[in-house]
PDB file of C-alpha atoms in Angstrom:
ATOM      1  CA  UNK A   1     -77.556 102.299  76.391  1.00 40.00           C
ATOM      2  CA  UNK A   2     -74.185 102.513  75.468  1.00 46.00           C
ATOM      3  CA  UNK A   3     -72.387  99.171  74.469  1.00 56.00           C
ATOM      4  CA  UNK A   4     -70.032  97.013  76.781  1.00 62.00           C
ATOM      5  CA  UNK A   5     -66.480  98.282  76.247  1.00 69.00           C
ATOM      6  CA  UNK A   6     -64.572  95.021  74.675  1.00 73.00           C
ATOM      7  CA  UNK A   7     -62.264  92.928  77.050  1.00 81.00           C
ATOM      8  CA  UNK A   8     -59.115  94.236  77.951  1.00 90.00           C
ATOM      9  CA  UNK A   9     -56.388  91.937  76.485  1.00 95.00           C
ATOM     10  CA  UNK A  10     -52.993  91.691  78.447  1.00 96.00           C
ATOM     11  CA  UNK A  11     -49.365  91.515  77.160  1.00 97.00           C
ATOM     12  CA  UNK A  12     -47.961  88.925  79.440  1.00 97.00           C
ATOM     13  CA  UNK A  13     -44.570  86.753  79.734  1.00 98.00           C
ATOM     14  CA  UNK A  14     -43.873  83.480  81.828  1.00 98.00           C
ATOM     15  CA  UNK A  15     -40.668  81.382  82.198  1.00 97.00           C
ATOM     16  CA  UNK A  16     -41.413  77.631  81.950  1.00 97.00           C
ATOM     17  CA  UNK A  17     -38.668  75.055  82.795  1.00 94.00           C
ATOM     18  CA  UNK A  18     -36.577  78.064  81.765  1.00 96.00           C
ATOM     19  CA  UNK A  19     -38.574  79.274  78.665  1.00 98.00           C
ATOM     20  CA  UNK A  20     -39.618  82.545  78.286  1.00 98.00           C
ATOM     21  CA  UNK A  21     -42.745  82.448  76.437  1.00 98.00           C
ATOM     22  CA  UNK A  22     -44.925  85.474  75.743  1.00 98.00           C
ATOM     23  CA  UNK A  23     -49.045  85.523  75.610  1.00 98.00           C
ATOM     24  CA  UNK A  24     -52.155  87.248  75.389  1.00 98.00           C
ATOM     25  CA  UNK A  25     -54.214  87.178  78.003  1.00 97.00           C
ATOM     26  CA  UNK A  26     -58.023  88.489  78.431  1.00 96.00           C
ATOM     27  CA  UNK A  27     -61.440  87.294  80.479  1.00 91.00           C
ATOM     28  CA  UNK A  28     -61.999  84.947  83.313  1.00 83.00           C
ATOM     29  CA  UNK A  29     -64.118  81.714  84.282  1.00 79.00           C
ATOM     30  CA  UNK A  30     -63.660  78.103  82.189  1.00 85.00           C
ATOM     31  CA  UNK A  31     -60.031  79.031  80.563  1.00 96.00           C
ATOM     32  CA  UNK A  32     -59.767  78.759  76.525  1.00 98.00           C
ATOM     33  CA  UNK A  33     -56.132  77.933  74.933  1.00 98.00           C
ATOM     34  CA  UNK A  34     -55.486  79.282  71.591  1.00 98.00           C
ATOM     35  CA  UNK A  35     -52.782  78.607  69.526  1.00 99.00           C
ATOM     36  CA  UNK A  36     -51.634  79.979  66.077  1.00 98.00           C
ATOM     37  CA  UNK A  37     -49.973  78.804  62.948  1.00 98.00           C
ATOM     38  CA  UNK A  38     -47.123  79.320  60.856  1.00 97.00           C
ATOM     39  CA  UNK A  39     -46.408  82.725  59.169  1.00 98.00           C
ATOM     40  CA  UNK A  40     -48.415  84.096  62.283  1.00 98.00           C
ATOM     41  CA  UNK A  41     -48.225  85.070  66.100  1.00 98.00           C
ATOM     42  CA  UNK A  42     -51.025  85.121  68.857  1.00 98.00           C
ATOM     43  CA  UNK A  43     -52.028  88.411  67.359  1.00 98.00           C
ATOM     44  CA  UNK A  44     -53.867  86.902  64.507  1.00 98.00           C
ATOM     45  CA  UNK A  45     -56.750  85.998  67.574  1.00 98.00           C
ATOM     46  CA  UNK A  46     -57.496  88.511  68.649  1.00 98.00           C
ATOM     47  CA  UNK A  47     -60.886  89.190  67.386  1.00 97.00           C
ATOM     48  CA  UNK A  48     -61.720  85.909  68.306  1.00 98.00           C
ATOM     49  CA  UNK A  49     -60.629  87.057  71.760  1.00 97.00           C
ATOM     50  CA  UNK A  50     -62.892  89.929  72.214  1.00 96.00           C
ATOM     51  CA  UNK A  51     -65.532  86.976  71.922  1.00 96.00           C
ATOM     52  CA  UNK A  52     -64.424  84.429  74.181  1.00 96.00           C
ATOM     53  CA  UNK A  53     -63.011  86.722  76.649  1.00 95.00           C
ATOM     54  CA  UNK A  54     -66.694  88.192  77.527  1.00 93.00           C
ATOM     55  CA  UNK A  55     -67.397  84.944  79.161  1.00 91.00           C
ATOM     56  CA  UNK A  56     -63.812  82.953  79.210  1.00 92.00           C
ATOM     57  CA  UNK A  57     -60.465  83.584  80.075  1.00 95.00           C
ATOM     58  CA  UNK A  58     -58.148  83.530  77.182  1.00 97.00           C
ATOM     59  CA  UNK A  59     -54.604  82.534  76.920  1.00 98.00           C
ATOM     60  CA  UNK A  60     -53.111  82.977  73.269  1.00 98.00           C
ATOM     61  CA  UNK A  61     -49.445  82.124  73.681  1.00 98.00           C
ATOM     62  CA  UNK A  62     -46.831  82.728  71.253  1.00 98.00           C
ATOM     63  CA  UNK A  63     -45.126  79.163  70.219  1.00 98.00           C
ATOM     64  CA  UNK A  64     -41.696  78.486  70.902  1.00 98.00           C
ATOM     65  CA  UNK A  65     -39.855  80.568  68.442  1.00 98.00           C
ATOM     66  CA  UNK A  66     -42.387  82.545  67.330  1.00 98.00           C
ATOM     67  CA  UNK A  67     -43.203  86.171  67.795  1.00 98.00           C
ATOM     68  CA  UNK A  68     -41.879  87.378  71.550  1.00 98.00           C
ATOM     69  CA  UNK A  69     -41.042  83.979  72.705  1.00 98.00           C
ATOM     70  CA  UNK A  70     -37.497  82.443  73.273  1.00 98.00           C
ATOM     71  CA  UNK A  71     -36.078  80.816  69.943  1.00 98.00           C
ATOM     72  CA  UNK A  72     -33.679  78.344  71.373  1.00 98.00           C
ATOM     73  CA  UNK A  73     -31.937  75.870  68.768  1.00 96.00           C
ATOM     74  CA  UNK A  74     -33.999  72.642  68.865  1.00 97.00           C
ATOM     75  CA  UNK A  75     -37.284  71.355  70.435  1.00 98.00           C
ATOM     76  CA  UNK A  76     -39.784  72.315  67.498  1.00 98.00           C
ATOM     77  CA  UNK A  77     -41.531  68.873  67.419  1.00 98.00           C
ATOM     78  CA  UNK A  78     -44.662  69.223  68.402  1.00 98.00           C
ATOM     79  CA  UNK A  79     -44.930  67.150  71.113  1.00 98.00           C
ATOM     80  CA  UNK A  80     -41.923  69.566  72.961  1.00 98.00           C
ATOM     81  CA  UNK A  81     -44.137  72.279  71.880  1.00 98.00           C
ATOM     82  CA  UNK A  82     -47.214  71.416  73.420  1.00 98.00           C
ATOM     83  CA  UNK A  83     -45.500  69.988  76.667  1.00 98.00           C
ATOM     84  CA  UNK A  84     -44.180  74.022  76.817  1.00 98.00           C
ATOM     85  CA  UNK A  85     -47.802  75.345  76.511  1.00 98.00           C
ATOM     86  CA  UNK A  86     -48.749  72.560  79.574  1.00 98.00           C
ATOM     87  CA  UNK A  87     -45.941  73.937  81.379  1.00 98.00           C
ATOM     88  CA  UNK A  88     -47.525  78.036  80.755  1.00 98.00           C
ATOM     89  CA  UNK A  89     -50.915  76.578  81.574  1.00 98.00           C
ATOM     90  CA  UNK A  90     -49.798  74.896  84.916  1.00 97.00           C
ATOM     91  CA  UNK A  91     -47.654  77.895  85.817  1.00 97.00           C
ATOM     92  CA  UNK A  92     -51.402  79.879  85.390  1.00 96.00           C
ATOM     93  CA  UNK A  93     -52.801  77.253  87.875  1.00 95.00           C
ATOM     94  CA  UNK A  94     -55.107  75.982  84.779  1.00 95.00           C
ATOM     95  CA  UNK A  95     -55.942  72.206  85.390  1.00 94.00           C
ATOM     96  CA  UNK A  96     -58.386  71.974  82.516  1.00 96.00           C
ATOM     97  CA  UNK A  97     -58.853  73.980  79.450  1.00 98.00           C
ATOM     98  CA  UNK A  98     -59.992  74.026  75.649  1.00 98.00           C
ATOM     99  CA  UNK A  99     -58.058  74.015  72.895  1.00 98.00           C
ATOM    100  CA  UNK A 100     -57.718  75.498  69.497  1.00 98.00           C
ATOM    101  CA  UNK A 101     -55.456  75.613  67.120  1.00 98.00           C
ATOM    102  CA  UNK A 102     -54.690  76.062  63.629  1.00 98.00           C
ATOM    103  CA  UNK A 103     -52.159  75.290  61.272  1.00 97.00           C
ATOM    104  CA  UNK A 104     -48.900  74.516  62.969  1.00 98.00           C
ATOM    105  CA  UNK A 105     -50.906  74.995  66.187  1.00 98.00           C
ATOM    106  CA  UNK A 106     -53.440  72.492  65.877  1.00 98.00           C
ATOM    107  CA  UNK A 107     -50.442  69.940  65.451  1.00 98.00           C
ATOM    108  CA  UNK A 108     -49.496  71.652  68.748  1.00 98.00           C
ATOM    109  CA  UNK A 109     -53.291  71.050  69.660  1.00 99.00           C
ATOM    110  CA  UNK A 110     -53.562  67.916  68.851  1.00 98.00           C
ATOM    111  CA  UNK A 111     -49.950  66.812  71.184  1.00 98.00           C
ATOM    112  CA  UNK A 112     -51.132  68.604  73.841  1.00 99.00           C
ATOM    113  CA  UNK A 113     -54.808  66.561  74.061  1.00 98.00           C
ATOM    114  CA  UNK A 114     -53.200  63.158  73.312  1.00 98.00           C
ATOM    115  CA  UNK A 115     -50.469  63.936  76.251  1.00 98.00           C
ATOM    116  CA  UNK A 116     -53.029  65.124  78.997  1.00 98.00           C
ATOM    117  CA  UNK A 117     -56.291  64.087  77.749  1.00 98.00           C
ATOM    118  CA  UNK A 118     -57.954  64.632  81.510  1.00 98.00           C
ATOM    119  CA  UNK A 119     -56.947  68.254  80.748  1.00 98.00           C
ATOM    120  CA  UNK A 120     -58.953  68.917  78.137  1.00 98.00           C
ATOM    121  CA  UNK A 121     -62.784  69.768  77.944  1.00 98.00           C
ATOM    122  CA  UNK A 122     -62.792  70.192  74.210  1.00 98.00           C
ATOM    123  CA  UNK A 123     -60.151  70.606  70.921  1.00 98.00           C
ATOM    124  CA  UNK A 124     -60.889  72.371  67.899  1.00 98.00           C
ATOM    125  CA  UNK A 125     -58.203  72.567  64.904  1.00 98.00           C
ATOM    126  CA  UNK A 126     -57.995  74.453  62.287  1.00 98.00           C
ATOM    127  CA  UNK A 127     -57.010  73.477  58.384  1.00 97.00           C
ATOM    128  CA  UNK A 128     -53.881  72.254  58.376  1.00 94.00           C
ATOM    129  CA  UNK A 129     -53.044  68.303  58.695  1.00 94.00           C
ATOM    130  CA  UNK A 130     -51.814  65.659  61.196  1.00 96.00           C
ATOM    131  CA  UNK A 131     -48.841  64.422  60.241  1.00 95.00           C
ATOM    132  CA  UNK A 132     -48.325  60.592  60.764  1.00 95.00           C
ATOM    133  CA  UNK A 133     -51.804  60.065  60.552  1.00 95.00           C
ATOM    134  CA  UNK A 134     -53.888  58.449  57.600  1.00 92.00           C
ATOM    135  CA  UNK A 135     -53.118  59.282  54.168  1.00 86.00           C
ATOM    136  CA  UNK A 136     -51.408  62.338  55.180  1.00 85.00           C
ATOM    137  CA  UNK A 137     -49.078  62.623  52.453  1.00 76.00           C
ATOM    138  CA  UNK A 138     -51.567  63.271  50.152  1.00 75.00           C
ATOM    139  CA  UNK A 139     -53.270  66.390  51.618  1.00 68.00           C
ATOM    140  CA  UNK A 140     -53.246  69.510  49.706  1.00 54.00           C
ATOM    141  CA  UNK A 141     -51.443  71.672  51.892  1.00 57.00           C
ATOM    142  CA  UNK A 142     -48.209  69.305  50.795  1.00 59.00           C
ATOM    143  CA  UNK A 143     -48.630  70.532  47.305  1.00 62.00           C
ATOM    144  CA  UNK A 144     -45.932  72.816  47.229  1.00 67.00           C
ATOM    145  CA  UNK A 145     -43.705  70.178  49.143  1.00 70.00           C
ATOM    146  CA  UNK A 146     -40.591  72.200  48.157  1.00 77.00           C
ATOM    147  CA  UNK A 147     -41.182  74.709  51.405  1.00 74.00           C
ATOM    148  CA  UNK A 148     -41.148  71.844  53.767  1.00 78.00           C
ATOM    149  CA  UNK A 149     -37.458  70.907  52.714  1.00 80.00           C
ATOM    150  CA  UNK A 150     -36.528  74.628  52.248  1.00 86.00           C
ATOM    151  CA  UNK A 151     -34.161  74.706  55.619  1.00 87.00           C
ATOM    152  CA  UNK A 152     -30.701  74.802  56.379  1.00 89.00           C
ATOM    153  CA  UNK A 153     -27.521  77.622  55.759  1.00 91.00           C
ATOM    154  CA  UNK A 154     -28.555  78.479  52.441  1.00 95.00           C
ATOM    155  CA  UNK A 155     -32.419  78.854  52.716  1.00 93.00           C
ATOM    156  CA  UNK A 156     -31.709  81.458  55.314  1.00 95.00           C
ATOM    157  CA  UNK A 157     -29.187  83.231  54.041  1.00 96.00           C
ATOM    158  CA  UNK A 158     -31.721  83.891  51.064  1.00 96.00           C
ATOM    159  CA  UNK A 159     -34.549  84.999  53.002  1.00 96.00           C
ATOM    160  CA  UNK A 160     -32.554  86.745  55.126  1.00 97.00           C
ATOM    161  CA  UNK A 161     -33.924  90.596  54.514  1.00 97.00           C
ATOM    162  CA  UNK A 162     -36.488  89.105  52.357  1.00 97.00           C
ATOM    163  CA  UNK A 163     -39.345  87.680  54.961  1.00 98.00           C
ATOM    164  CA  UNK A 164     -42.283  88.937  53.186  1.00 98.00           C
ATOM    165  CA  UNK A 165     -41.175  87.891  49.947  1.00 97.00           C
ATOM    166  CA  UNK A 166     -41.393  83.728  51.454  1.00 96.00           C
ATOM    167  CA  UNK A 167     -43.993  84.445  53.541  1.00 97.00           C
ATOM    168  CA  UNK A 168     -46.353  86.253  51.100  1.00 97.00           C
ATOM    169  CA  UNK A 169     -46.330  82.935  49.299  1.00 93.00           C
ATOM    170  CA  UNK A 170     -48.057  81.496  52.013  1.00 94.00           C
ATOM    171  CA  UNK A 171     -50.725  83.971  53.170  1.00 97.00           C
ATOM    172  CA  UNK A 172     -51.374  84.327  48.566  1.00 96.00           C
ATOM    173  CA  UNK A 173     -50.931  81.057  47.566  1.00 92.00           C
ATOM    174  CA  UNK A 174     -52.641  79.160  50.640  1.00 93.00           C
ATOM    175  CA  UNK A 175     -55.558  81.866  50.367  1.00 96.00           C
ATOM    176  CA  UNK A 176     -58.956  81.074  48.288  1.00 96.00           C
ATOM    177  CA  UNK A 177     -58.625  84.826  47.171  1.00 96.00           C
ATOM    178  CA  UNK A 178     -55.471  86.660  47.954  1.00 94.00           C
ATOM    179  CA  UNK A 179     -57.540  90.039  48.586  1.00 93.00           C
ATOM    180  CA  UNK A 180     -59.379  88.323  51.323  1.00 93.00           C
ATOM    181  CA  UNK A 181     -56.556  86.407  53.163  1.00 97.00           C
ATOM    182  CA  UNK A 182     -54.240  88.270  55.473  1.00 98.00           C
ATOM    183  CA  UNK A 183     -54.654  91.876  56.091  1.00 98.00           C
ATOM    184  CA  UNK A 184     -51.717  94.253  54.827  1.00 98.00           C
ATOM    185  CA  UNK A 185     -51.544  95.367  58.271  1.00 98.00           C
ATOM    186  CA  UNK A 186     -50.991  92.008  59.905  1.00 98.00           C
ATOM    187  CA  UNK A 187     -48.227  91.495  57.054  1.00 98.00           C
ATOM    188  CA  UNK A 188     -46.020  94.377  58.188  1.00 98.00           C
ATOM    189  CA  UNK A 189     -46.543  92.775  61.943  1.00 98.00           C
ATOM    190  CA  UNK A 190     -45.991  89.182  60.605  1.00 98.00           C
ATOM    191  CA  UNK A 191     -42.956  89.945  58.301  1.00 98.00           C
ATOM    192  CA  UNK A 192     -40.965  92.033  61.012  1.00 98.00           C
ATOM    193  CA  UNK A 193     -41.976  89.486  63.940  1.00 98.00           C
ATOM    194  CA  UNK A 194     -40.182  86.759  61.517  1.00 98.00           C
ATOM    195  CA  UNK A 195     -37.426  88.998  61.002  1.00 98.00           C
ATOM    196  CA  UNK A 196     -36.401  88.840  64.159  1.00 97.00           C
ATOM    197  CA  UNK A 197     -32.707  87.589  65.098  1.00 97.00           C
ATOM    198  CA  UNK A 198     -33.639  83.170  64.994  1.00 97.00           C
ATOM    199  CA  UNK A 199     -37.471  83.923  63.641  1.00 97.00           C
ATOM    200  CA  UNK A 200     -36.910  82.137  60.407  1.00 97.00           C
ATOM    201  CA  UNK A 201     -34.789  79.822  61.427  1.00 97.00           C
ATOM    202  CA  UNK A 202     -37.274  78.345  63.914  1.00 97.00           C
ATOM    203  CA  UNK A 203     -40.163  78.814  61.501  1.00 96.00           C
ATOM    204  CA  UNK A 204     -38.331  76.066  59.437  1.00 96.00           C
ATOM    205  CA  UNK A 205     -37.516  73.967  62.458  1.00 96.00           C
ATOM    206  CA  UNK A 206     -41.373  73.484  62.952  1.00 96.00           C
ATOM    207  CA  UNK A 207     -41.142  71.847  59.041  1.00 93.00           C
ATOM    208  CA  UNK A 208     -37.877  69.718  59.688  1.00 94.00           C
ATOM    209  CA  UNK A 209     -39.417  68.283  62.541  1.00 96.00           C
ATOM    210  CA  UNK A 210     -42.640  66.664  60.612  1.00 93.00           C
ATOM    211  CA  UNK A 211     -41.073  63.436  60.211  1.00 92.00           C
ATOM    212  CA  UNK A 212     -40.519  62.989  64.265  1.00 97.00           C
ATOM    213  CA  UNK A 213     -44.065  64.596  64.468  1.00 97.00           C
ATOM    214  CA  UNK A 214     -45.189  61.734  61.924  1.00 95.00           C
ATOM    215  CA  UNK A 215     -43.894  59.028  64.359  1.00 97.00           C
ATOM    216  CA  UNK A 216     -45.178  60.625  67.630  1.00 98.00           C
ATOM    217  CA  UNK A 217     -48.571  61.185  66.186  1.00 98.00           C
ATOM    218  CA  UNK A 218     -49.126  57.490  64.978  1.00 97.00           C
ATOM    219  CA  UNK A 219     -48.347  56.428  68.541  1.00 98.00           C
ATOM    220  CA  UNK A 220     -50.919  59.020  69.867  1.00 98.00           C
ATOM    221  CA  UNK A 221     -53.443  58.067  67.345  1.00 98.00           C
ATOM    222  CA  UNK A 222     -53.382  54.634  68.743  1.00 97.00           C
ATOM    223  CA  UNK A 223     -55.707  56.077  71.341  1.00 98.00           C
ATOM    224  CA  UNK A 224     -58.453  58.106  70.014  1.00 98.00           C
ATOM    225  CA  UNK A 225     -59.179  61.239  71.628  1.00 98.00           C
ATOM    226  CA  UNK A 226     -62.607  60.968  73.952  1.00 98.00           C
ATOM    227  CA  UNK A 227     -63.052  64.802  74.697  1.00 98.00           C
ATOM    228  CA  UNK A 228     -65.649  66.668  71.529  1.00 98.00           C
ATOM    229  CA  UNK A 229     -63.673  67.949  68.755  1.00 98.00           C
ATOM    230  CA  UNK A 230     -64.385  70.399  66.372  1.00 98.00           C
ATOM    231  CA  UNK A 231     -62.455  70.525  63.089  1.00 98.00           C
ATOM    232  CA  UNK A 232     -63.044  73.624  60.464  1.00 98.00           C
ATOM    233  CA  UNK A 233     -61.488  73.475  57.076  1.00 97.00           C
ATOM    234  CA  UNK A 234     -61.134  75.734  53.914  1.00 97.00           C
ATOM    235  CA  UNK A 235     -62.842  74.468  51.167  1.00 96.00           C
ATOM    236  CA  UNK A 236     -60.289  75.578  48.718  1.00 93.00           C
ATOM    237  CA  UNK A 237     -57.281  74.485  51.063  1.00 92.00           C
ATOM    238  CA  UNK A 238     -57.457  71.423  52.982  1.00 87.00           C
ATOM    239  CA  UNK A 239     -61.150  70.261  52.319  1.00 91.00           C
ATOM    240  CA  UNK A 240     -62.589  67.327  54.375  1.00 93.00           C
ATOM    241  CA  UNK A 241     -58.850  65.909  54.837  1.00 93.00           C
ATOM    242  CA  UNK A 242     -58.446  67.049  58.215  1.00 96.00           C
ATOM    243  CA  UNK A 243     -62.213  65.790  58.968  1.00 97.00           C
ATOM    244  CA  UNK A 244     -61.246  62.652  57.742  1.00 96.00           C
ATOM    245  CA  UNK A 245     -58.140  62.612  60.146  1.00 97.00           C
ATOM    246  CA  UNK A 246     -60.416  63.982  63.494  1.00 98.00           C
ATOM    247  CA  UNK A 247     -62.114  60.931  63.147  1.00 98.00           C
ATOM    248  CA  UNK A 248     -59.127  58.706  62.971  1.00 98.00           C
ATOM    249  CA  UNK A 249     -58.005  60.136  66.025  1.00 98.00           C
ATOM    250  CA  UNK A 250     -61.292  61.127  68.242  1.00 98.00           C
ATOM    251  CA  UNK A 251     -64.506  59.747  68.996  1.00 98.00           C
ATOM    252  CA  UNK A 252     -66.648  62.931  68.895  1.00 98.00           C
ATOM    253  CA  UNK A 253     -65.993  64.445  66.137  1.00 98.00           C
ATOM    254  CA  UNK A 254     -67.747  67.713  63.837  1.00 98.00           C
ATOM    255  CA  UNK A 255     -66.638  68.459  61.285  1.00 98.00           C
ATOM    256  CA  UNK A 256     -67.496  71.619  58.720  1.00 98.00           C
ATOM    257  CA  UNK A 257     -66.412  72.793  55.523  1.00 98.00           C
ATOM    258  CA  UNK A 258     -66.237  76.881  55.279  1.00 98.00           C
ATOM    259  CA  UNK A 259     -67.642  77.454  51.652  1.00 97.00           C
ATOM    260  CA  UNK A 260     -65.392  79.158  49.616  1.00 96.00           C
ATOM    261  CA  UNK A 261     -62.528  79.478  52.199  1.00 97.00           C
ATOM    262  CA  UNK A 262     -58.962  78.578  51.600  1.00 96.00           C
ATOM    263  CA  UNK A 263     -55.842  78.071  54.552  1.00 96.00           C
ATOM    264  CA  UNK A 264     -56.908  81.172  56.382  1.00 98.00           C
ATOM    265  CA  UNK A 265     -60.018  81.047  57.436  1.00 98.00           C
ATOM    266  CA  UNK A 266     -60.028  83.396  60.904  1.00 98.00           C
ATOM    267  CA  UNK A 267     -59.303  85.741  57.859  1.00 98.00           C
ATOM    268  CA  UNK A 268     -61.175  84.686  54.628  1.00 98.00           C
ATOM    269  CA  UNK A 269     -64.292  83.814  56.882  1.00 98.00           C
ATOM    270  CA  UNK A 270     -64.858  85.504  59.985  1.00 98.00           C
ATOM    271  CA  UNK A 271     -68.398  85.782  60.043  1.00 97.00           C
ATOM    272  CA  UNK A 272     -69.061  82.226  59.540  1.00 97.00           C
ATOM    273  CA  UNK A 273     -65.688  80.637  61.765  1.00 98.00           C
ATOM    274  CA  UNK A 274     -65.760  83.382  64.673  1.00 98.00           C
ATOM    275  CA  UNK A 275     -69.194  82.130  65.780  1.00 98.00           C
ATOM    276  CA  UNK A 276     -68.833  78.519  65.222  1.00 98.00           C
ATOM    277  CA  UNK A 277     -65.746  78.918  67.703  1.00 98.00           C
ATOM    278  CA  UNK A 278     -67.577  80.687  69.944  1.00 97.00           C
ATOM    279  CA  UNK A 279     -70.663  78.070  69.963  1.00 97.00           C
ATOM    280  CA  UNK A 280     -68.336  75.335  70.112  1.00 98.00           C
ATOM    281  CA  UNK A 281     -65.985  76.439  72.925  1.00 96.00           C
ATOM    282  CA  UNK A 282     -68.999  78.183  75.011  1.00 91.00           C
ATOM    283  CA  UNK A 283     -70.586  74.751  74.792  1.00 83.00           C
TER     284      UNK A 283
END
């Protein structure tokens, strides 16, 4: 017997409150919200997709200024952010959904539980950090603080025609081994997604914003999250940090190191993330 053919994933826009945001879309039944990271789009789900989406219905959007969505000028705190993906979800007729995100996106995550907790069966996030919350400061990630202030006139008039250049730093440096982090593929698709007229600009926005972020996120954490959460970290990137910050935030939390994983771990680990995901979201 032949196997089942793998979900068919749709290329899909919405306007919301006059946003156009693009996502992927695949499955049906108890919907599953995934959202990416920085130096990224929704693409970099989709094999997580052709999981879910055999008993779920997927919606991987692309964040505000990222990939096919609108860039406008401002609104890259991630509290905006996740009220946009609310708005998408609503406009889908979704009343309750889980959550994942990583990187920039579980920031996103993490707004969008704390904002509409009754609309969310579970969260998982994925190595990054929280700003405003604990220690946060100190996390690893922050180690190369210089990229967070790298924004402005000049900053993009040097990476301007030189994407891959800044963001290979990120999917090399952030990586446990750089020949298991981002597929050269994906880089072309990255690079020329942030290439894009207003791509950079709002990837830096998302940085500039951290100290609002920092602010709204120590208000949030003043009521901890009673949905389960899931948090997954690269041993060679963020550690137990982000563990440590779950369970400042959330009541239920589990949390698990991937061995010998740094910042990327959809792409360093697959075979040990993909099902945990899947476990997790399937419940």
């Amino acid at each position: 017997m032949s196997a089942a053919a793998p979900p068919a994933v749709d290329s899909r826009f919405a306007d919301v409150d006059g946003l156009r945001l693009h996502y992927l879309a695949a499955g049906q039944g108890e919907p599953v919200i995934l959202l990416h990271g920085y130096a990224q789009t929704s693409h970099m789900w989709r094999p997580l997709i052709a999981e879910l989406a055999k008993t779920r219905p997927v919606i991987a959007p692309d964040l505000r200024g990222f990939g096919q969505s609108a860039k406008p000028p401002s609104g890259y705190d991630k509290k905006t952010m996740a009220q946009d993906i609310h708005g998408l979800a609503a406009s889908l007729g979704l009343k309750r959904a889980t959550i994942v995100g990583h990187d920039i996106g579980l920031m996103v995550a993490y707004a969008y539980a704390a904002q509409y907790p009754a609309e969310v069966a579970r969260i998982a996030l994925l190595d990054a950090f929280l700003p405003g919350v604990g220690a946060w400061q100190t996390v690893w990630l922050l180690r190369d603080l210089w990229h967070f202030h790298f924004y402005g006139e000049v900053p993009l008039q040097l990476v301007a025609g030189r994407e891959r250049i800044y963001l290979e730093h990120f999917w090399n440096d952030f990586a446990a081994d750089r020949t298991r982090s981002v597929s050269e593929a994906d880089r072309r698709l990255y690079a020329a997604a942030y290439a894009e007229p207003g791509g950079m600009r709002a990837g830096f926005e998302v940085f500039r914003a951290f100290e609002q972020d920092a602010a709204d996120f120590a208000k949030f954490a003043a009521t901890k999250l009673k949905m389960p959460m899931l948090v997954l970290t690269g041993e060679k990137a963020s550690g137990d940090f982000l563990i440590q910050q779950g369970r400042l935030v959330a009541d239920q939390v589990e949390g698990i190191v991937i061995k010998g994983a740094g910042h990327w771990l959809m792409e360093e680990a697959p075979a040990q993330v993909i099902p945990k995901l899947v476990a997790f979201v399937t419940g």
